[in-house]
Coordinates of C-alpha atoms in Angstrom, one line a residue:
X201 CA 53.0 94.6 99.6
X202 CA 56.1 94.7 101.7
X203 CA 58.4 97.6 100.9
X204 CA 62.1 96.1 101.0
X205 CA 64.4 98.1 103.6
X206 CA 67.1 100.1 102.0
X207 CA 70.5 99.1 101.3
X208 CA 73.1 101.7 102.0
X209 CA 76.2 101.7 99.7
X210 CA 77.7 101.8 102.9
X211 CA 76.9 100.7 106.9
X212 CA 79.3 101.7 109.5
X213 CA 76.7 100.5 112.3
X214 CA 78.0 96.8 112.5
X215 CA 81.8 98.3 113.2
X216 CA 81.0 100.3 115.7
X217 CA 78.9 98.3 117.4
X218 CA 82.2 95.8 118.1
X219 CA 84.0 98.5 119.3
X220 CA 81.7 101.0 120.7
X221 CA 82.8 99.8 124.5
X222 CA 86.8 99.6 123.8
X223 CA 86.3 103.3 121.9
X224 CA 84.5 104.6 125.1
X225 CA 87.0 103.4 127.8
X226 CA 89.9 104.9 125.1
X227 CA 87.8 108.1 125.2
X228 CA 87.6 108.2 129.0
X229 CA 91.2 107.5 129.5
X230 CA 91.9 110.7 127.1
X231 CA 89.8 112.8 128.8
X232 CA 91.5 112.0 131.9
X233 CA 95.0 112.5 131.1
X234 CA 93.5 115.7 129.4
X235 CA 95.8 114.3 126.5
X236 CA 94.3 116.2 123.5
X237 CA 96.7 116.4 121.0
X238 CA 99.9 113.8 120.8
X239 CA 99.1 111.7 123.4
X240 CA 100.4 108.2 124.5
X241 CA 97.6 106.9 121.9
X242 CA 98.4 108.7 119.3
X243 CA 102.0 106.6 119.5
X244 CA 100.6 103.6 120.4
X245 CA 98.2 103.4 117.4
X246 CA 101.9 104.2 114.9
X247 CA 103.7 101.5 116.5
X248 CA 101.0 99.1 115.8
X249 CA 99.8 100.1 112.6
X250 CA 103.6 100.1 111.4
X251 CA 103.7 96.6 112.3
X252 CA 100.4 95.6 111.4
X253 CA 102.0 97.2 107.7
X254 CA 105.1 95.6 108.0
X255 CA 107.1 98.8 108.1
X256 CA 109.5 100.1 110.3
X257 CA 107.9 103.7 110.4
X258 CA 104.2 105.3 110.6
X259 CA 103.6 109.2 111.1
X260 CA 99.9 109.4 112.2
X261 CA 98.6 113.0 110.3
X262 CA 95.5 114.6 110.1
X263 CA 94.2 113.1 106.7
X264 CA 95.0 110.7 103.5
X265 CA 95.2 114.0 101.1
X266 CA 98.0 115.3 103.7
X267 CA 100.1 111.8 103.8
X268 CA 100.2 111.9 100.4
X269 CA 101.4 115.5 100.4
X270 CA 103.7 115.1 103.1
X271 CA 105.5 112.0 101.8
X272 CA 106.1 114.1 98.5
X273 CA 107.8 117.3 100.5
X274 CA 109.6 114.7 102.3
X275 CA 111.5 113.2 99.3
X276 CA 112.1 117.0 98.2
X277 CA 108.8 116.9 95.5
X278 CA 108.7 120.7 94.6
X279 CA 107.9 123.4 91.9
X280 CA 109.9 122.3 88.4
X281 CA 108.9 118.7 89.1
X282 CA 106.9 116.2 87.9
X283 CA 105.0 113.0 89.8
X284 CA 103.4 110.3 87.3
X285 CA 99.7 109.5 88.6
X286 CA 96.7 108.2 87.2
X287 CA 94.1 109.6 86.5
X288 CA 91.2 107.4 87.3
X289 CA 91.6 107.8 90.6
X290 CA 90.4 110.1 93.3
X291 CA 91.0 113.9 93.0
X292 CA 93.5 113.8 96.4
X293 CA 96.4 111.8 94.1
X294 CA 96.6 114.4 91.7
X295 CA 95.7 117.3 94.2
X296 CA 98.6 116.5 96.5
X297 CA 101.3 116.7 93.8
X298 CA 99.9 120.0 92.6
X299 CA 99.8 121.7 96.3
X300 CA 103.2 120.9 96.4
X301 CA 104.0 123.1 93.2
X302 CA 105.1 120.0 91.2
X303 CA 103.0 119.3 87.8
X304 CA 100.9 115.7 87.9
X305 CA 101.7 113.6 84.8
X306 CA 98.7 111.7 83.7
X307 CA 98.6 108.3 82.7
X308 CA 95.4 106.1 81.7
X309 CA 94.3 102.5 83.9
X310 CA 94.6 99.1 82.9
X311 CA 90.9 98.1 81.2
X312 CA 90.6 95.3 83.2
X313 CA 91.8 95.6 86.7
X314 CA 91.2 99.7 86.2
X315 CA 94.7 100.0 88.0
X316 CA 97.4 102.2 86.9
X317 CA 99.1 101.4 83.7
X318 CA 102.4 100.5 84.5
X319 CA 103.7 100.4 80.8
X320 CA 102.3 104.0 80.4
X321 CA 103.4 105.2 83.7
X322 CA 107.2 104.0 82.9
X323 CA 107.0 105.7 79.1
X324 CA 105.9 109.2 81.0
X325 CA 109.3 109.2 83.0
X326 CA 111.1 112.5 82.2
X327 CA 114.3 114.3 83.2
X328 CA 111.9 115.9 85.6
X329 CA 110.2 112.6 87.3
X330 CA 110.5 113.2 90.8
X331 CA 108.1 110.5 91.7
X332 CA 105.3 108.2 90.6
X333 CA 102.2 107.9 92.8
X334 CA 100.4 103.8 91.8
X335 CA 97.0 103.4 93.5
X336 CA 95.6 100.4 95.2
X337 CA 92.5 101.2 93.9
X338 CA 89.1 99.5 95.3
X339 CA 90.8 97.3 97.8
X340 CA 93.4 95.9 95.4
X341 CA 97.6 97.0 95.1
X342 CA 98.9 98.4 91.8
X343 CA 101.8 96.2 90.3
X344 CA 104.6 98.5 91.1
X345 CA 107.1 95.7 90.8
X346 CA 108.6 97.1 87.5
X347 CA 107.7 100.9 88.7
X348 CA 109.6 100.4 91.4
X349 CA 112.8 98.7 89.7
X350 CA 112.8 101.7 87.3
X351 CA 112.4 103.9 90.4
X352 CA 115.5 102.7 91.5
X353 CA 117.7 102.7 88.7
X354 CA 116.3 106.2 88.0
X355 CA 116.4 108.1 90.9
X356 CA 112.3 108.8 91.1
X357 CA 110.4 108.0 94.0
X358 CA 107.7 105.2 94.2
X359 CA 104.9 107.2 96.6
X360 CA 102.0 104.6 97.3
X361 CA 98.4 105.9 97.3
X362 CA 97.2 103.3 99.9
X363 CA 94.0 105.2 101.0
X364 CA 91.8 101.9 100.2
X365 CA 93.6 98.9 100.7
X366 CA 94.4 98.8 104.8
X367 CA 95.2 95.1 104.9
X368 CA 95.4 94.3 100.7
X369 CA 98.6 92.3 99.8
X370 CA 100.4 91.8 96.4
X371 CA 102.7 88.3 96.5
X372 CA 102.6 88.6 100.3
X373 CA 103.7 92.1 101.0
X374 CA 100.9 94.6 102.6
X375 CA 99.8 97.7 101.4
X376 CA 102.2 100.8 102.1
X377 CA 105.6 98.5 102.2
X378 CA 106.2 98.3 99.1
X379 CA 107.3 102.2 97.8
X380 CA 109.7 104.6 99.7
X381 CA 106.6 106.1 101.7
X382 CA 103.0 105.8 101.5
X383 CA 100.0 108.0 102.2
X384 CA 96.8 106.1 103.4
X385 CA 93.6 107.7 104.4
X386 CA 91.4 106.9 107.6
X387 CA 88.1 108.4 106.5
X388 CA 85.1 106.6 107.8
X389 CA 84.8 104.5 105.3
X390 CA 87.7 103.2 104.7
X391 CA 88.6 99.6 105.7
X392 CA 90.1 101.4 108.6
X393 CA 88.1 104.2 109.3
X394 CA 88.4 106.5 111.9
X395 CA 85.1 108.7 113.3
X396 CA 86.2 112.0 111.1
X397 CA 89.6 112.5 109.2
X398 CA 92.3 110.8 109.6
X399 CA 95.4 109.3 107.6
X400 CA 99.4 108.4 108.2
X401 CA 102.5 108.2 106.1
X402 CA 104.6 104.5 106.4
X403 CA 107.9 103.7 105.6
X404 CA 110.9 102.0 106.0
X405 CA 113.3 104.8 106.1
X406 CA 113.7 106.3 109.0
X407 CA 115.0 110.0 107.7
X408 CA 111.9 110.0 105.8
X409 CA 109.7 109.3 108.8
X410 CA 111.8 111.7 111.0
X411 CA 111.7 114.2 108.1
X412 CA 107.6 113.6 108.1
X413 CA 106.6 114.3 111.3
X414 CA 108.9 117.3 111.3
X415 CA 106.8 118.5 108.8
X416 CA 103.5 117.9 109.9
X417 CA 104.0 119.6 113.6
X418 CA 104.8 123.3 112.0
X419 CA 108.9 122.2 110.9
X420 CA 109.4 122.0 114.6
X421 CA 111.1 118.9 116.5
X422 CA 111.5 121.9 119.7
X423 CA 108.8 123.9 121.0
X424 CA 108.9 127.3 118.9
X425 CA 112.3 126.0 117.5
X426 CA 111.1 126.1 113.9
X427 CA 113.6 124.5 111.3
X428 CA 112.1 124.7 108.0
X429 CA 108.6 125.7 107.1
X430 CA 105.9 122.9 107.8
X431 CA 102.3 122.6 108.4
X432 CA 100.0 121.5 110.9
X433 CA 99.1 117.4 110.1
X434 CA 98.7 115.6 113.4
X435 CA 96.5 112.3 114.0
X436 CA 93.8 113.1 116.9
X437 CA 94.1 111.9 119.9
X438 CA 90.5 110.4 119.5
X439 CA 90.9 109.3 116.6
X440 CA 93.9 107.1 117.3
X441 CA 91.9 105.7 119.5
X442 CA 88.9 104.6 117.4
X443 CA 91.7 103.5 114.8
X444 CA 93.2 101.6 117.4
X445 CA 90.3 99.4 118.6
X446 CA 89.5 98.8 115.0
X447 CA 92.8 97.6 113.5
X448 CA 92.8 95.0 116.2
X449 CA 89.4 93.6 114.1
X450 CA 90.5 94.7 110.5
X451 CA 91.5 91.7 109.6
X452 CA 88.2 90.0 110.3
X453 CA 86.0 92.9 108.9
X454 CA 88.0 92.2 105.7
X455 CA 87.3 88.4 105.5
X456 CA 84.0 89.6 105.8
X457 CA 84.3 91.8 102.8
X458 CA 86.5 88.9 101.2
X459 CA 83.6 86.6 101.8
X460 CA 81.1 89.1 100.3
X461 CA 82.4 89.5 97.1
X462 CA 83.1 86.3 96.6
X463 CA 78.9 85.7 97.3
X464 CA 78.6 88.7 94.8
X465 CA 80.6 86.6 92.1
X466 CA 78.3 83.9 92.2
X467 CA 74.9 86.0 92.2
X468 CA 76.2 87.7 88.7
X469 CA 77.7 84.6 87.3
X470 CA 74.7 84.4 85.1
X471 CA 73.4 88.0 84.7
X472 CA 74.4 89.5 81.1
X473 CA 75.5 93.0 80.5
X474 CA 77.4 93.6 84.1
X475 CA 81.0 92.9 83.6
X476 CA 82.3 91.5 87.2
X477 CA 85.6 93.2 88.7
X478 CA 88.6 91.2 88.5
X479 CA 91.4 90.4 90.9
X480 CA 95.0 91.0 89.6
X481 CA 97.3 87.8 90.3
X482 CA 99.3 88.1 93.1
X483 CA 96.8 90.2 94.3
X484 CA 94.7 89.5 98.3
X485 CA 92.1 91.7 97.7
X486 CA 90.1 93.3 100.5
X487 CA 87.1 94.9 98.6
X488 CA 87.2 98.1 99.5
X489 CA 84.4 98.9 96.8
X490 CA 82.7 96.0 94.8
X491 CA 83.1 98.0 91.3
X492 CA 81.1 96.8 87.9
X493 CA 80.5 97.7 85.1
X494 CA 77.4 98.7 83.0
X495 CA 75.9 100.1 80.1
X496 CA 73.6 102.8 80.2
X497 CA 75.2 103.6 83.9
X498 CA 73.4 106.1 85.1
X499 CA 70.2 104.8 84.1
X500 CA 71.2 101.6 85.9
X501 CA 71.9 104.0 89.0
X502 CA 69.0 105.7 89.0
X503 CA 66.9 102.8 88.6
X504 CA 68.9 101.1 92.0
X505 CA 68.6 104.2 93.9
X506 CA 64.8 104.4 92.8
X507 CA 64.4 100.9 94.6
X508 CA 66.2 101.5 97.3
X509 CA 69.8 100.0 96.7
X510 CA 72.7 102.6 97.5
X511 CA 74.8 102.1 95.0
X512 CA 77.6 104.6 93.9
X513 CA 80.0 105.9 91.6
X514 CA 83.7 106.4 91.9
X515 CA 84.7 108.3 90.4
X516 CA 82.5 109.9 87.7
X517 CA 85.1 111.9 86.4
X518 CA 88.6 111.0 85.1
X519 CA 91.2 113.9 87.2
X520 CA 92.3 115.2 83.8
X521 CA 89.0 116.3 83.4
X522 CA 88.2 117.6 86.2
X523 CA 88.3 121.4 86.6
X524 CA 91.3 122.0 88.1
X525 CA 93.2 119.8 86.2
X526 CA 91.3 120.2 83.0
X527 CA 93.9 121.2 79.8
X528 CA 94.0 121.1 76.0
X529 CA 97.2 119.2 76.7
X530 CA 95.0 116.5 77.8
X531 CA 91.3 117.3 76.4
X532 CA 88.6 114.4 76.1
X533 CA 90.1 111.0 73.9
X534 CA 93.7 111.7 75.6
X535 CA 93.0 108.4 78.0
X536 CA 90.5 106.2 76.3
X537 CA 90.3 103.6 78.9
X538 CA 89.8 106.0 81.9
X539 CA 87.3 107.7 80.2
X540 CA 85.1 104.7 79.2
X541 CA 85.3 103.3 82.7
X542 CA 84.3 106.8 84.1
X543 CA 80.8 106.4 82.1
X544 CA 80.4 102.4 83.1
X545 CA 81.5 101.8 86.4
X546 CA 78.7 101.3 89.3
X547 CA 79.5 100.5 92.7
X548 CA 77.5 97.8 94.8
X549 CA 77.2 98.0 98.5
X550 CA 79.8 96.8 100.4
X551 CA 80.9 96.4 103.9
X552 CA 81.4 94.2 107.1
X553 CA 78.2 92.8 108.0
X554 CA 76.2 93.1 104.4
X555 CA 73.4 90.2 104.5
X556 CA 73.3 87.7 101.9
X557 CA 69.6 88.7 101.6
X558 CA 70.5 92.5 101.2
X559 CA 73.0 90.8 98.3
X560 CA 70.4 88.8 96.9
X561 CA 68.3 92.2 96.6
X562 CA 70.9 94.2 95.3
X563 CA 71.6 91.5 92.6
X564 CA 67.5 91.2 91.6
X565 CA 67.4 95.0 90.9
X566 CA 70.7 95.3 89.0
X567 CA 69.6 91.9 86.7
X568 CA 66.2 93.7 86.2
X569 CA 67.6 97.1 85.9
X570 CA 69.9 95.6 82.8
X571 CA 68.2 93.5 80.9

């Protein structure tokens, strides 16, 4: 009997074999120049990835958790303050507020779409709300149309968590336009992934850019002329240029994943006990995870790992239970829905270049695994 191949959860393989030439000749060019740090590419990659976002402004830095961090110090986020995030949601949302000194303010998802409540998020609003941090989460935008409204009117600071929607749009408008800044994450395996860490802050306000990047390069806009205290953020060189190369294809990769899903739909159509995802109207997708739902989830996990099919979890653990964050303030029961996806969700494979056949496979095992 034939023993099927395995199925990662993810393949970065097909990617770079489309741009494994272009990244080369980038490299070469680099080396050259001798161009390490804040070269001509590392410019060239902000202007078109602003545009590509429809923003005026992008500050390449050296990873998503450091955008997000960044963009908060920028709007003056500091000790005494509080940022509204959810908490089902990746560590880094919460973790950015809190290096900052301000206090995260959780708030549970939506049970279907498992995006931020936006109902919840506008009744945590305080005297101390500095900002409030929605996040596109698996490939689909938050609806921060009423956040933002009662941003305005309130003086608080809509901060997108873009880290996994490169190229998602909500009623036309692409991920990282919609706030006063967002923080997005090039890890490699994002949608846009770069070949180690990676990440940049958009916007369309200039004196937040400006204020950005003076932060990420040490407070300094002058060699050793130091006007405030900063950090050291800054996009690589090489990495802008594998970001680069790969933004010019982004938008076919994520028809790809598009067209994926949609073959995913149709496999589980008829298989009982997985709930599909759903796409928020309004919403353009672009499936950065394929997230279910299960009973028994990590029996179903096991079992697909056990047969080879990579499947995942994010994330296992709601942030306000997570160690760091963990408070009798906010104990087990506090955010119901959260907490119940955290024990059911199960992420498929997914990426540019997964075979109907692999999908077919993954499919057979979940049906069997489930029934």
């Amino acid at each position: 009997m034939t023993i099927p191949a395995p199925i990662p959860p993810v393949d970065l393989k097909f990617q770079h074999a489309e741009v494994a030439e272009e990244v080369a000749e980038g490299w070469a060019a680099v080396l050259a120049r001798t161009a390490f740090v804040g070269g001509p590419a590392v410019g060239e990659f902000e202007r078109a990835y602003a545009e590509y976002s429809q923003v005026a402004h992008c500050v390449g830095v050296a990873n998503g958790t450091d955008a997000l961090e960044l963009a908060l110090r920028a709007v003056g986020v500091g000790a005494g303050d509080e940022c509204v995030v959810p908490t089902n949601s990746f560590i880094a949302t919460a973790e950015a507020v809190a290096r900052t000194g301000a206090t995260p303010v959780f708030v549970d998802c939506d049970p279907d779409t498992y995006l931020i409540d936006t109902k919840a998020a506008l009744a945590a609003f305080t005297e101390r709300t500095k900002a409030v941090l929605p996040v596109h989460l698996y490939g689909q935008m938050a609806p921060v149309e009423e956040l933002k409204a009662a941003c305005d009117e309130q003086g608080v600071f809509l901060v997108e968590d873009a880290a996994q929607s490169q190229g998602a749009r909500r009623n036309g408008a692409v991920s990282g336009s919609l706030g006063h800044l967002a923080g997005t994450s090039f890890y490699p395996g994002k949608n846009l992934g770069a070949y180690g860490d990676a990440g940049a802050v958009t916007t369309q306000d200039e004196e937040l850019a400006n204020r950005v990047r003076l932060l990420s390069q040490h407070g300094s806009q002058q060699k050793y002329v130091h006007s405030t205290l900063g950090f050291n953020s800054r996009l690589d060189t090489l990495q802008a240029v594998v970001l680069h190369a790969k933004l010019r294809r982004l938008e076919a990769w994520n028809a790809l994943r598009v067209a994926a899903a949609e073959y995913y739909g149709e496999l589980l159509a008829g298989v009982e006990g997985v709930v599909a995802p759903k796409t928020l109207d309004g919403n353009e997708h672009v499936w950065h995870l394929y997230v279910v739902r299960v009973a028994e989830r990590d029996r179903v996990l096991k079992h697909l790992q056990d047969q080879g099919v990579g499947a995942a979890i994010h994330y296992p653990t709601p942030i306000h239970l997570a160690a760091p964050f963990a408070s009798d303030a906010h104990g087990v029961g506090s955010f119901p829905h959260a907490e119940r996806v955290a024990d059911e969700i199960l992420s498929l494979p997914m990426y540019p270049g997964i075979t109907r056949a692999q999908q077919e496979r993954v499919v057979e095992v979940l049906a069997g695994a489930v029934r």
